[in-house]
mmCIF file of N, CA and C in Angstrom:
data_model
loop_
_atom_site.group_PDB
_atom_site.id
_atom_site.type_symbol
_atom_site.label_atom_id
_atom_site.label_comp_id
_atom_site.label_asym_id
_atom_site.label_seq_id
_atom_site.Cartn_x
_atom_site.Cartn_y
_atom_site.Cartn_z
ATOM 1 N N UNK M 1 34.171 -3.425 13.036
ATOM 2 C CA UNK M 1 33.165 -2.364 12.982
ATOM 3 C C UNK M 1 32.360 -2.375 11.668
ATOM 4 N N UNK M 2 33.028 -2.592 10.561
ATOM 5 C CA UNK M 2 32.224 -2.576 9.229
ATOM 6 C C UNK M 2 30.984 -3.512 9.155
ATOM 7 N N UNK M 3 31.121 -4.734 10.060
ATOM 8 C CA UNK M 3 29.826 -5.428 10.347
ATOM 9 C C UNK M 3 28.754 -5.013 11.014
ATOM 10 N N UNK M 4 29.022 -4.675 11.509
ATOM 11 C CA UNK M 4 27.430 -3.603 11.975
ATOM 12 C C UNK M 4 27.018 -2.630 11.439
ATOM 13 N N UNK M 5 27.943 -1.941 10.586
ATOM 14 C CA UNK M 5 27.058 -0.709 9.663
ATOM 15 C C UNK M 5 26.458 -1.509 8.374
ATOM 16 N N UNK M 6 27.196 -2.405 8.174
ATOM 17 C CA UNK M 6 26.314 -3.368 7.427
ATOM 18 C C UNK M 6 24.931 -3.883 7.607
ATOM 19 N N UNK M 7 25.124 -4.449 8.876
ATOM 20 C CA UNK M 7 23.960 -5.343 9.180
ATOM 21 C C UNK M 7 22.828 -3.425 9.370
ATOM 22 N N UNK M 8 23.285 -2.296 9.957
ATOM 23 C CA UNK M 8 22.701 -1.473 10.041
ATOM 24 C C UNK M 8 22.112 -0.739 8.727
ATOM 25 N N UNK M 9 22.809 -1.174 7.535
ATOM 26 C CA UNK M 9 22.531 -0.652 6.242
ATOM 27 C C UNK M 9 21.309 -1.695 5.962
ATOM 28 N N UNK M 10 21.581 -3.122 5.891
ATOM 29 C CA UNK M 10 20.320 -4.251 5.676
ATOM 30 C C UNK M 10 18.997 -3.931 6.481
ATOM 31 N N UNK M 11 19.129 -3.447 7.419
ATOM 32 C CA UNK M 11 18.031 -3.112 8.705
ATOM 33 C C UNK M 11 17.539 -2.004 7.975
ATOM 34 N N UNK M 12 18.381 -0.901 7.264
ATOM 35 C CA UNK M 12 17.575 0.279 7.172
ATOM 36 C C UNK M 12 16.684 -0.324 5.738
ATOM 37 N N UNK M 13 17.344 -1.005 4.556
ATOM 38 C CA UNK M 13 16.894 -1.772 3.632
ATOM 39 C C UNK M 13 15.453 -2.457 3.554
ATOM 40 N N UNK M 14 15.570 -2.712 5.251
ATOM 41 C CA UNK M 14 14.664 -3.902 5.455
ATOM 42 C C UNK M 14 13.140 -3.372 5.525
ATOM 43 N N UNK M 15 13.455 -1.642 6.121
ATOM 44 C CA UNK M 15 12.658 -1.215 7.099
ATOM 45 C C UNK M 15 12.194 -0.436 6.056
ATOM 46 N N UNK M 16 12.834 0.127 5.402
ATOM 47 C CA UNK M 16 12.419 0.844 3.784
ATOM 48 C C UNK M 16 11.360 0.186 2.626
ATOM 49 N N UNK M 17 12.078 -0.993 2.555
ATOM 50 C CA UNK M 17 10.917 -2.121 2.030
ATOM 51 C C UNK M 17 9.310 -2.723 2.079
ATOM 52 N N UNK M 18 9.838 -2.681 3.834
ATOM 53 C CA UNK M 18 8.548 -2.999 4.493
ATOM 54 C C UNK M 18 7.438 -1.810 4.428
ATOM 55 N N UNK M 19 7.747 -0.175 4.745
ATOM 56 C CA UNK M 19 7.020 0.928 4.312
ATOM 57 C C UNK M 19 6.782 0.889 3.014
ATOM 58 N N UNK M 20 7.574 0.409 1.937
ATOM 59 C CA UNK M 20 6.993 0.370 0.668
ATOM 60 C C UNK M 20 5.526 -0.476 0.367
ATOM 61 N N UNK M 21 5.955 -1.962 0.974
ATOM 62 C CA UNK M 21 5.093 -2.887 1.254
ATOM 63 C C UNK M 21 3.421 -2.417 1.889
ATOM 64 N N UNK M 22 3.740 -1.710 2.542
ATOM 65 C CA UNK M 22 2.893 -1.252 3.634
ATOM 66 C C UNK M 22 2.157 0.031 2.766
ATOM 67 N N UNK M 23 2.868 0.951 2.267
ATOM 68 C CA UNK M 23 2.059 1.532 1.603
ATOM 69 C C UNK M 23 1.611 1.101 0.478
ATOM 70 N N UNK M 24 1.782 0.137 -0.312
ATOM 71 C CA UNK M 24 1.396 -0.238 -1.695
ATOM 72 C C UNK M 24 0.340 -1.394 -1.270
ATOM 73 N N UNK M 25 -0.001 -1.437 0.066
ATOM 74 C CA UNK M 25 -1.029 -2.689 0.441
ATOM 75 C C UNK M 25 -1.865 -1.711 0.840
ATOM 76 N N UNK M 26 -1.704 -0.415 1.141
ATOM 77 C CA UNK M 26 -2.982 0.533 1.755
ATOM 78 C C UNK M 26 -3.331 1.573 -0.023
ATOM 79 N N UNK M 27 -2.516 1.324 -0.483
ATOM 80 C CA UNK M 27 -3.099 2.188 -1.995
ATOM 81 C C UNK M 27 -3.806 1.390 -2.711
ATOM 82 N N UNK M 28 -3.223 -0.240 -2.269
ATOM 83 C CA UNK M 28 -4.605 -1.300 -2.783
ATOM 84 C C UNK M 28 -6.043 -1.044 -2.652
ATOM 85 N N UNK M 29 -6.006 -0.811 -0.938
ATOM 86 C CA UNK M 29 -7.603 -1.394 -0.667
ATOM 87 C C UNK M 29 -8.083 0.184 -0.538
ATOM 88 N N UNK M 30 -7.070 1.351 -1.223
ATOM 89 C CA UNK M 30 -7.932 2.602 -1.576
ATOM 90 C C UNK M 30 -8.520 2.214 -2.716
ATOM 91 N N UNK M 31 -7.597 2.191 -3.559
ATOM 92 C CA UNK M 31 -8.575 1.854 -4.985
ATOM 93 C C UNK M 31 -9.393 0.518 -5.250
ATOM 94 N N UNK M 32 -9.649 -0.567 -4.344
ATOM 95 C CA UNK M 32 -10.442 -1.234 -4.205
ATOM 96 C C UNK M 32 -11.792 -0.839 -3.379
ATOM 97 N N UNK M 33 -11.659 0.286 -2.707
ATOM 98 C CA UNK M 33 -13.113 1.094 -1.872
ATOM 99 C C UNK M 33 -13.504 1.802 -3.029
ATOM 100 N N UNK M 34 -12.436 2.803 -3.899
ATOM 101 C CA UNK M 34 -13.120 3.685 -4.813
ATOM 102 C C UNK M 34 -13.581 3.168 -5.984
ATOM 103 N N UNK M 35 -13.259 1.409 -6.034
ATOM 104 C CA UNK M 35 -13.840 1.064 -7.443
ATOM 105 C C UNK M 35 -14.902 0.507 -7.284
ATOM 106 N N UNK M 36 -15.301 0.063 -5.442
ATOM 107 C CA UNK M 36 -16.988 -0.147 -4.626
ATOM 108 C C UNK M 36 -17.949 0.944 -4.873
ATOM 109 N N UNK M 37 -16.927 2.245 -4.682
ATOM 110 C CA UNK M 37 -17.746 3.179 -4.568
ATOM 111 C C UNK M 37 -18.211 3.716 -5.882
ATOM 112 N N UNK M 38 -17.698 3.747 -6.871
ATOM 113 C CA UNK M 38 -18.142 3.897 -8.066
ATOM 114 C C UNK M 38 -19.277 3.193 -9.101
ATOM 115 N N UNK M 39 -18.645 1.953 -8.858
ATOM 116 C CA UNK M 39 -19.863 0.851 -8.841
ATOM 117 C C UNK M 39 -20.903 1.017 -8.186
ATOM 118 N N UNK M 40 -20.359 1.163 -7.030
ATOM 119 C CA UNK M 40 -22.066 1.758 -6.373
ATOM 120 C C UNK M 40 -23.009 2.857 -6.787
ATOM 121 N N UNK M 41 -22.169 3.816 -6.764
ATOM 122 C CA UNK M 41 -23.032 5.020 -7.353
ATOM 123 C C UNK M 41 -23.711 4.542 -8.913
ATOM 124 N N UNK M 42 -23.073 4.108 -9.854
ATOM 125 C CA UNK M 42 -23.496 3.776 -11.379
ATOM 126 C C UNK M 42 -24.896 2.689 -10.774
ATOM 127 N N UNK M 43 -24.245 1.668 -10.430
ATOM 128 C CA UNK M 43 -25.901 0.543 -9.521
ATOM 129 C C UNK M 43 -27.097 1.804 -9.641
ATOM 130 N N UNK M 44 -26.587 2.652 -8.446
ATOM 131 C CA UNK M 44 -27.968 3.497 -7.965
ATOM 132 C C UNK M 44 -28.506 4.292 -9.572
ATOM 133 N N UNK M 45 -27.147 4.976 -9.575
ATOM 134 C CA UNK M 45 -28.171 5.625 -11.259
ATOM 135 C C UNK M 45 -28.952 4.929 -11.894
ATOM 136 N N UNK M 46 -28.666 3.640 -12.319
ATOM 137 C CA UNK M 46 -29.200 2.755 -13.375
ATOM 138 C C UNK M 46 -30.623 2.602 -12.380
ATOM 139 N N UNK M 47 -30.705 2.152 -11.064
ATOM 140 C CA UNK M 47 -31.953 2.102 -10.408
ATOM 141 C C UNK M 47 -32.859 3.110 -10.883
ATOM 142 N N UNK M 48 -32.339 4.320 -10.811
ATOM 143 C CA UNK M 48 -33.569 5.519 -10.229
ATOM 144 C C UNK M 48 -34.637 5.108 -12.266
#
């Protein structure tokens, strides 16, 4: 029996990881839109 709460502890490990993964790849391409968007706005000021 101890082998499967194992392999069930690695699974939860696995699955924990991957949400980490997953959110630290979507907080990327936030602050890669807000550093477009900033840039953008400064572009336009310097235009007017």
């Amino acid at each position: 029996m101890p082998h499967t709460s194992q392999y069930h502890e690695l699974a939860q490990r696995f699955a924990f990881e991957t949400k980490l993964m997953f959110v630290a790849s979507v907080a990327l391409v936030l602050v890669g839109l807000y550093r477009v968007y900033v840039l953008w706005m400064i572009y336009k000021r310097n235009r007017q």
